[in-house]
Amino acid sequence: MNMNNMSQQEASTPGAESGEYAEIGSGANLFTTYDRGDIHENIYINSREAIEAVQNGEELPSGTVITLEGYKDGEPEH
């Protein structure tokens, strides 16, 4: 997955812009959010090192976990 080519929008987490580090309670980092019509998606990456690798077009470190969380009309969908 090449996240450098994804259009990034402002993150919904207060104080975080897309691609910046927004520590979530679980220790995950919000990487970016997308809004497409009634669909809202959040992408989380488990380490700052992995986010930096994505931003620099480098290989992801071993142990990287990327999570996509999706909502439709405000309800969890995927």
PDB file of N, CA and C in Angstrom:
ATOM      1  N   MET A   1       0.850  -1.170   0.000  1.00  0.00           N
ATOM      2  CA  MET A   1       0.000   0.000   0.000  1.00  0.00           C
ATOM      3  C   MET A   1       0.896   1.233   0.000  1.00  0.00           C
ATOM      4  N   ASN A   2       0.746   2.116  -0.962  1.00  0.00           N
ATOM      5  CA  ASN A   2       1.537   3.334  -1.030  1.00  0.00           C
ATOM      6  C   ASN A   2       0.700   4.495  -0.539  1.00  0.00           C
ATOM      7  N   MET A   3       0.893   4.870   0.726  1.00  0.00           N
ATOM      8  CA  MET A   3       0.098   5.934   1.326  1.00  0.00           C
ATOM      9  C   MET A   3       0.558   7.310   0.880  1.00  0.00           C
ATOM     10  N   ASN A   4       1.739   7.415   0.253  1.00  0.00           N
ATOM     11  CA  ASN A   4       2.199   8.711  -0.225  1.00  0.00           C
ATOM     12  C   ASN A   4       1.310   9.240  -1.334  1.00  0.00           C
ATOM     13  N   ASN A   5       0.643   8.375  -2.074  1.00  0.00           N
ATOM     14  CA  ASN A   5      -0.205   8.798  -3.176  1.00  0.00           C
ATOM     15  C   ASN A   5      -1.639   9.068  -2.756  1.00  0.00           C
ATOM     16  N   MET A   6      -1.986   8.801  -1.506  1.00  0.00           N
ATOM     17  CA  MET A   6      -3.341   9.045  -1.039  1.00  0.00           C
ATOM     18  C   MET A   6      -3.534  10.526  -0.777  1.00  0.00           C
ATOM     19  N   SER A   7      -4.693  11.063  -1.146  1.00  0.00           N
ATOM     20  CA  SER A   7      -4.975  12.445  -0.791  1.00  0.00           C
ATOM     21  C   SER A   7      -5.316  12.481   0.682  1.00  0.00           C
ATOM     22  N   GLN A   8      -4.658  13.346   1.402  1.00  0.00           N
ATOM     23  CA  GLN A   8      -4.846  13.401   2.847  1.00  0.00           C
ATOM     24  C   GLN A   8      -5.640  14.644   3.214  1.00  0.00           C
ATOM     25  N   GLN A   9      -6.579  14.481   4.146  1.00  0.00           N
ATOM     26  CA  GLN A   9      -7.393  15.578   4.633  1.00  0.00           C
ATOM     27  C   GLN A   9      -7.088  15.786   6.097  1.00  0.00           C
ATOM     28  N   GLU A  10      -7.580  16.883   6.648  1.00  0.00           N
ATOM     29  CA  GLU A  10      -7.318  17.200   8.040  1.00  0.00           C
ATOM     30  C   GLU A  10      -7.860  16.108   8.945  1.00  0.00           C
ATOM     31  N   ALA A  11      -7.059  15.691   9.925  1.00  0.00           N
ATOM     32  CA  ALA A  11      -7.475  14.660  10.874  1.00  0.00           C
ATOM     33  C   ALA A  11      -8.534  15.217  11.805  1.00  0.00           C
ATOM     34  N   SER A  12      -9.406  14.349  12.270  1.00  0.00           N
ATOM     35  CA  SER A  12     -10.481  14.789  13.146  1.00  0.00           C
ATOM     36  C   SER A  12     -10.047  14.859  14.598  1.00  0.00           C
ATOM     37  N   THR A  13      -8.866  14.361  14.922  1.00  0.00           N
ATOM     38  CA  THR A  13      -8.373  14.414  16.287  1.00  0.00           C
ATOM     39  C   THR A  13      -7.886  15.824  16.580  1.00  0.00           C
ATOM     40  N   PRO A  14      -8.325  16.445  17.696  1.00  0.00           N
ATOM     41  CA  PRO A  14      -7.920  17.816  17.987  1.00  0.00           C
ATOM     42  C   PRO A  14      -6.404  17.974  17.969  1.00  0.00           C
ATOM     43  N   GLY A  15      -5.945  19.021  17.296  1.00  0.00           N
ATOM     44  CA  GLY A  15      -4.529  19.340  17.274  1.00  0.00           C
ATOM     45  C   GLY A  15      -3.707  18.529  16.312  1.00  0.00           C
ATOM     46  N   ALA A  16      -4.313  17.645  15.539  1.00  0.00           N
ATOM     47  CA  ALA A  16      -3.545  16.798  14.620  1.00  0.00           C
ATOM     48  C   ALA A  16      -3.913  17.117  13.189  1.00  0.00           C
ATOM     49  N   GLU A  17      -2.911  17.247  12.362  1.00  0.00           N
ATOM     50  CA  GLU A  17      -3.099  17.368  10.922  1.00  0.00           C
ATOM     51  C   GLU A  17      -2.814  15.997  10.334  1.00  0.00           C
ATOM     52  N   SER A  18      -3.309  15.744   9.171  1.00  0.00           N
ATOM     53  CA  SER A  18      -3.089  14.471   8.515  1.00  0.00           C
ATOM     54  C   SER A  18      -1.603  14.173   8.414  1.00  0.00           C
ATOM     55  N   GLY A  19      -1.216  12.949   8.796  1.00  0.00           N
ATOM     56  CA  GLY A  19       0.175  12.544   8.732  1.00  0.00           C
ATOM     57  C   GLY A  19       0.985  12.927   9.940  1.00  0.00           C
ATOM     58  N   GLU A  20       0.416  13.718  10.853  1.00  0.00           N
ATOM     59  CA  GLU A  20       1.112  14.056  12.088  1.00  0.00           C
ATOM     60  C   GLU A  20       0.798  13.001  13.133  1.00  0.00           C
ATOM     61  N   TYR A  21       1.504  13.065  14.226  1.00  0.00           N
ATOM     62  CA  TYR A  21       1.336  12.071  15.278  1.00  0.00           C
ATOM     63  C   TYR A  21       0.262  12.524  16.255  1.00  0.00           C
ATOM     64  N   ALA A  22      -0.817  11.769  16.339  1.00  0.00           N
ATOM     65  CA  ALA A  22      -1.871  12.033  17.303  1.00  0.00           C
ATOM     66  C   ALA A  22      -1.989  10.790  18.163  1.00  0.00           C
ATOM     67  N   GLU A  23      -1.346  10.787  19.309  1.00  0.00           N
ATOM     68  CA  GLU A  23      -1.364   9.611  20.173  1.00  0.00           C
ATOM     69  C   GLU A  23      -2.801   9.322  20.605  1.00  0.00           C
ATOM     70  N   ILE A  24      -3.233   8.114  20.394  1.00  0.00           N
ATOM     71  CA  ILE A  24      -4.545   7.645  20.809  1.00  0.00           C
ATOM     72  C   ILE A  24      -4.329   6.833  22.088  1.00  0.00           C
ATOM     73  N   GLY A  25      -5.336   6.703  22.914  1.00  0.00           N
ATOM     74  CA  GLY A  25      -5.201   6.021  24.187  1.00  0.00           C
ATOM     75  C   GLY A  25      -4.509   4.669  24.114  1.00  0.00           C
ATOM     76  N   SER A  26      -4.676   3.937  23.021  1.00  0.00           N
ATOM     77  CA  SER A  26      -4.078   2.610  22.885  1.00  0.00           C
ATOM     78  C   SER A  26      -2.603   2.672  22.522  1.00  0.00           C
ATOM     79  N   GLY A  27      -2.085   3.870  22.254  1.00  0.00           N
ATOM     80  CA  GLY A  27      -0.710   4.005  21.806  1.00  0.00           C
ATOM     81  C   GLY A  27      -0.603   4.040  20.296  1.00  0.00           C
ATOM     82  N   ALA A  28      -1.738   3.835  19.598  1.00  0.00           N
ATOM     83  CA  ALA A  28      -1.733   3.929  18.137  1.00  0.00           C
ATOM     84  C   ALA A  28      -1.616   5.390  17.740  1.00  0.00           C
ATOM     85  N   ASN A  29      -1.193   5.627  16.533  1.00  0.00           N
ATOM     86  CA  ASN A  29      -1.060   6.971  16.011  1.00  0.00           C
ATOM     87  C   ASN A  29      -2.025   7.157  14.851  1.00  0.00           C
ATOM     88  N   LEU A  30      -2.835   8.217  14.911  1.00  0.00           N
ATOM     89  CA  LEU A  30      -3.724   8.522  13.805  1.00  0.00           C
ATOM     90  C   LEU A  30      -2.880   9.056  12.670  1.00  0.00           C
ATOM     91  N   PHE A  31      -2.913   8.376  11.517  1.00  0.00           N
ATOM     92  CA  PHE A  31      -2.120   8.803  10.371  1.00  0.00           C
ATOM     93  C   PHE A  31      -2.907   9.771   9.498  1.00  0.00           C
ATOM     94  N   THR A  32      -4.132   9.422   9.161  1.00  0.00           N
ATOM     95  CA  THR A  32      -4.942  10.286   8.316  1.00  0.00           C
ATOM     96  C   THR A  32      -6.411   9.901   8.418  1.00  0.00           C
ATOM     97  N   THR A  33      -7.269  10.782   7.932  1.00  0.00           N
ATOM     98  CA  THR A  33      -8.701  10.501   7.864  1.00  0.00           C
ATOM     99  C   THR A  33      -9.185  10.828   6.460  1.00  0.00           C
ATOM    100  N   TYR A  34     -10.267  10.190   6.064  1.00  0.00           N
ATOM    101  CA  TYR A  34     -10.890  10.429   4.767  1.00  0.00           C
ATOM    102  C   TYR A  34     -12.386  10.548   4.963  1.00  0.00           C
ATOM    103  N   ASP A  35     -13.006  11.467   4.256  1.00  0.00           N
ATOM    104  CA  ASP A  35     -14.448  11.591   4.219  1.00  0.00           C
ATOM    105  C   ASP A  35     -14.874  11.522   2.760  1.00  0.00           C
ATOM    106  N   ARG A  36     -15.733  10.537   2.471  1.00  0.00           N
ATOM    107  CA  ARG A  36     -16.277  10.359   1.119  1.00  0.00           C
ATOM    108  C   ARG A  36     -17.778  10.175   1.250  1.00  0.00           C
ATOM    109  N   GLY A  37     -18.501  11.246   1.027  1.00  0.00           N
ATOM    110  CA  GLY A  37     -19.952  11.178   1.183  1.00  0.00           C
ATOM    111  C   GLY A  37     -20.311  10.847   2.624  1.00  0.00           C
ATOM    112  N   ASP A  38     -21.055   9.753   2.825  1.00  0.00           N
ATOM    113  CA  ASP A  38     -21.474   9.370   4.177  1.00  0.00           C
ATOM    114  C   ASP A  38     -20.492   8.395   4.829  1.00  0.00           C
ATOM    115  N   ILE A  39     -19.318   8.184   4.207  1.00  0.00           N
ATOM    116  CA  ILE A  39     -18.288   7.291   4.749  1.00  0.00           C
ATOM    117  C   ILE A  39     -17.165   8.123   5.366  1.00  0.00           C
ATOM    118  N   HIS A  40     -16.786   7.783   6.580  1.00  0.00           N
ATOM    119  CA  HIS A  40     -15.643   8.411   7.256  1.00  0.00           C
ATOM    120  C   HIS A  40     -14.680   7.294   7.643  1.00  0.00           C
ATOM    121  N   GLU A  41     -13.390   7.444   7.297  1.00  0.00           N
ATOM    122  CA  GLU A  41     -12.394   6.429   7.621  1.00  0.00           C
ATOM    123  C   GLU A  41     -11.218   7.052   8.357  1.00  0.00           C
ATOM    124  N   ASN A  42     -10.717   6.323   9.334  1.00  0.00           N
ATOM    125  CA  ASN A  42      -9.499   6.680  10.052  1.00  0.00           C
ATOM    126  C   ASN A  42      -8.466   5.594   9.785  1.00  0.00           C
ATOM    127  N   ILE A  43      -7.234   5.996   9.528  1.00  0.00           N
ATOM    128  CA  ILE A  43      -6.142   5.044   9.366  1.00  0.00           C
ATOM    129  C   ILE A  43      -5.159   5.266  10.502  1.00  0.00           C
ATOM    130  N   TYR A  44      -4.874   4.194  11.236  1.00  0.00           N
ATOM    131  CA  TYR A  44      -3.946   4.232  12.362  1.00  0.00           C
ATOM    132  C   TYR A  44      -2.720   3.390  12.025  1.00  0.00           C
ATOM    133  N   ILE A  45      -1.563   3.840  12.472  1.00  0.00           N
ATOM    134  CA  ILE A  45      -0.325   3.082  12.341  1.00  0.00           C
ATOM    135  C   ILE A  45       0.282   3.011  13.738  1.00  0.00           C
ATOM    136  N   ASN A  46       0.824   1.837  14.093  1.00  0.00           N
ATOM    137  CA  ASN A  46       1.196   1.593  15.488  1.00  0.00           C
ATOM    138  C   ASN A  46       2.507   2.219  15.950  1.00  0.00           C
ATOM    139  N   SER A  47       3.276   2.854  15.063  1.00  0.00           N
ATOM    140  CA  SER A  47       4.515   3.464  15.558  1.00  0.00           C
ATOM    141  C   SER A  47       4.890   4.688  14.739  1.00  0.00           C
ATOM    142  N   ARG A  48       5.541   5.612  15.384  1.00  0.00           N
ATOM    143  CA  ARG A  48       6.014   6.821  14.708  1.00  0.00           C
ATOM    144  C   ARG A  48       7.047   6.468  13.643  1.00  0.00           C
ATOM    145  N   GLU A  49       7.872   5.452  13.925  1.00  0.00           N
ATOM    146  CA  GLU A  49       8.884   5.028  12.961  1.00  0.00           C
ATOM    147  C   GLU A  49       8.233   4.563  11.658  1.00  0.00           C
ATOM    148  N   ALA A  50       7.114   3.857  11.774  1.00  0.00           N
ATOM    149  CA  ALA A  50       6.406   3.379  10.584  1.00  0.00           C
ATOM    150  C   ALA A  50       5.800   4.553   9.814  1.00  0.00           C
ATOM    151  N   ILE A  51       5.245   5.526  10.515  1.00  0.00           N
ATOM    152  CA  ILE A  51       4.688   6.707   9.847  1.00  0.00           C
ATOM    153  C   ILE A  51       5.794   7.442   9.096  1.00  0.00           C
ATOM    154  N   GLU A  52       6.943   7.612   9.725  1.00  0.00           N
ATOM    155  CA  GLU A  52       8.066   8.285   9.067  1.00  0.00           C
ATOM    156  C   GLU A  52       8.529   7.499   7.838  1.00  0.00           C
ATOM    157  N   ALA A  53       8.524   6.173   7.933  1.00  0.00           N
ATOM    158  CA  ALA A  53       8.913   5.345   6.791  1.00  0.00           C
ATOM    159  C   ALA A  53       7.944   5.561   5.629  1.00  0.00           C
ATOM    160  N   VAL A  54       6.629   5.585   5.910  1.00  0.00           N
ATOM    161  CA  VAL A  54       5.625   5.817   4.876  1.00  0.00           C
ATOM    162  C   VAL A  54       5.856   7.181   4.230  1.00  0.00           C
ATOM    163  N   GLN A  55       6.053   8.192   5.049  1.00  0.00           N
ATOM    164  CA  GLN A  55       6.230   9.543   4.533  1.00  0.00           C
ATOM    165  C   GLN A  55       7.501   9.682   3.698  1.00  0.00           C
ATOM    166  N   ASN A  56       8.505   8.877   3.971  1.00  0.00           N
ATOM    167  CA  ASN A  56       9.776   8.936   3.247  1.00  0.00           C
ATOM    168  C   ASN A  56       9.872   7.908   2.122  1.00  0.00           C
ATOM    169  N   GLY A  57       8.771   7.165   1.887  1.00  0.00           N
ATOM    170  CA  GLY A  57       8.766   6.169   0.825  1.00  0.00           C
ATOM    171  C   GLY A  57       9.659   4.974   1.111  1.00  0.00           C
ATOM    172  N   GLU A  58       9.906   4.704   2.391  1.00  0.00           N
ATOM    173  CA  GLU A  58      10.781   3.605   2.789  1.00  0.00           C
ATOM    174  C   GLU A  58       9.962   2.370   3.144  1.00  0.00           C
ATOM    175  N   GLU A  59      10.640   1.258   3.268  1.00  0.00           N
ATOM    176  CA  GLU A  59      10.010   0.004   3.678  1.00  0.00           C
ATOM    177  C   GLU A  59       9.533   0.126   5.122  1.00  0.00           C
ATOM    178  N   LEU A  60       8.372  -0.461   5.402  1.00  0.00           N
ATOM    179  CA  LEU A  60       7.834  -0.413   6.762  1.00  0.00           C
ATOM    180  C   LEU A  60       8.647  -1.305   7.683  1.00  0.00           C
ATOM    181  N   PRO A  61       8.871  -0.860   8.924  1.00  0.00           N
ATOM    182  CA  PRO A  61       9.602  -1.690   9.881  1.00  0.00           C
ATOM    183  C   PRO A  61       8.827  -2.960  10.220  1.00  0.00           C
ATOM    184  N   SER A  62       9.557  -4.000  10.575  1.00  0.00           N
ATOM    185  CA  SER A  62       8.943  -5.241  11.019  1.00  0.00           C
ATOM    186  C   SER A  62       8.044  -4.954  12.216  1.00  0.00           C
ATOM    187  N   GLY A  63       6.863  -5.542  12.233  1.00  0.00           N
ATOM    188  CA  GLY A  63       5.936  -5.359  13.347  1.00  0.00           C
ATOM    189  C   GLY A  63       4.951  -4.225  13.145  1.00  0.00           C
ATOM    190  N   THR A  64       5.008  -3.565  11.990  1.00  0.00           N
ATOM    191  CA  THR A  64       4.073  -2.471  11.723  1.00  0.00           C
ATOM    192  C   THR A  64       2.655  -3.015  11.599  1.00  0.00           C
ATOM    193  N   VAL A  65       1.719  -2.332  12.241  1.00  0.00           N
ATOM    194  CA  VAL A  65       0.302  -2.674  12.139  1.00  0.00           C
ATOM    195  C   VAL A  65      -0.430  -1.440  11.624  1.00  0.00           C
ATOM    196  N   ILE A  66      -1.171  -1.619  10.530  1.00  0.00           N
ATOM    197  CA  ILE A  66      -1.981  -0.543   9.963  1.00  0.00           C
ATOM    198  C   ILE A  66      -3.440  -0.959  10.139  1.00  0.00           C
ATOM    199  N   THR A  67      -4.236  -0.078  10.716  1.00  0.00           N
ATOM    200  CA  THR A  67      -5.638  -0.382  10.985  1.00  0.00           C
ATOM    201  C   THR A  67      -6.524   0.649  10.300  1.00  0.00           C
ATOM    202  N   LEU A  68      -7.529   0.174   9.576  1.00  0.00           N
ATOM    203  CA  LEU A  68      -8.518   1.037   8.942  1.00  0.00           C
ATOM    204  C   LEU A  68      -9.818   0.900   9.719  1.00  0.00           C
ATOM    205  N   GLU A  69     -10.372   2.022  10.138  1.00  0.00           N
ATOM    206  CA  GLU A  69     -11.624   2.060  10.895  1.00  0.00           C
ATOM    207  C   GLU A  69     -12.611   2.852  10.051  1.00  0.00           C
ATOM    208  N   GLY A  70     -13.761   2.274   9.736  1.00  0.00           N
ATOM    209  CA  GLY A  70     -14.718   2.943   8.868  1.00  0.00           C
ATOM    210  C   GLY A  70     -16.083   3.100   9.490  1.00  0.00           C
ATOM    211  N   TYR A  71     -16.702   4.238   9.192  1.00  0.00           N
ATOM    212  CA  TYR A  71     -18.043   4.551   9.686  1.00  0.00           C
ATOM    213  C   TYR A  71     -18.914   4.983   8.518  1.00  0.00           C
ATOM    214  N   LYS A  72     -20.170   4.581   8.551  1.00  0.00           N
ATOM    215  CA  LYS A  72     -21.148   5.040   7.569  1.00  0.00           C
ATOM    216  C   LYS A  72     -22.298   5.663   8.341  1.00  0.00           C
ATOM    217  N   ASP A  73     -22.597   6.900   8.016  1.00  0.00           N
ATOM    218  CA  ASP A  73     -23.643   7.637   8.728  1.00  0.00           C
ATOM    219  C   ASP A  73     -23.409   7.626  10.238  1.00  0.00           C
ATOM    220  N   GLY A  74     -22.129   7.685  10.657  1.00  0.00           N
ATOM    221  CA  GLY A  74     -21.782   7.740  12.070  1.00  0.00           C
ATOM    222  C   GLY A  74     -21.775   6.407  12.785  1.00  0.00           C
ATOM    223  N   GLU A  75     -22.117   5.331  12.100  1.00  0.00           N
ATOM    224  CA  GLU A  75     -22.146   4.001  12.701  1.00  0.00           C
ATOM    225  C   GLU A  75     -20.961   3.175  12.184  1.00  0.00           C
ATOM    226  N   PRO A  76     -20.344   2.347  13.060  1.00  0.00           N
ATOM    227  CA  PRO A  76     -19.237   1.515  12.604  1.00  0.00           C
ATOM    228  C   PRO A  76     -19.658   0.623  11.427  1.00  0.00           C
ATOM    229  N   GLU A  77     -18.809   0.609  10.379  1.00  0.00           N
ATOM    230  CA  GLU A  77     -19.106  -0.236   9.225  1.00  0.00           C
ATOM    231  C   GLU A  77     -17.990  -1.251   9.005  1.00  0.00           C
ATOM    232  N   HIS A  78     -16.729  -0.835   9.141  1.00  0.00           N
ATOM    233  CA  HIS A  78     -15.597  -1.745   8.967  1.00  0.00           C
ATOM    234  C   HIS A  78     -14.404  -1.232   9.748  1.00  0.00           C
TER     235      HIS A  78
END
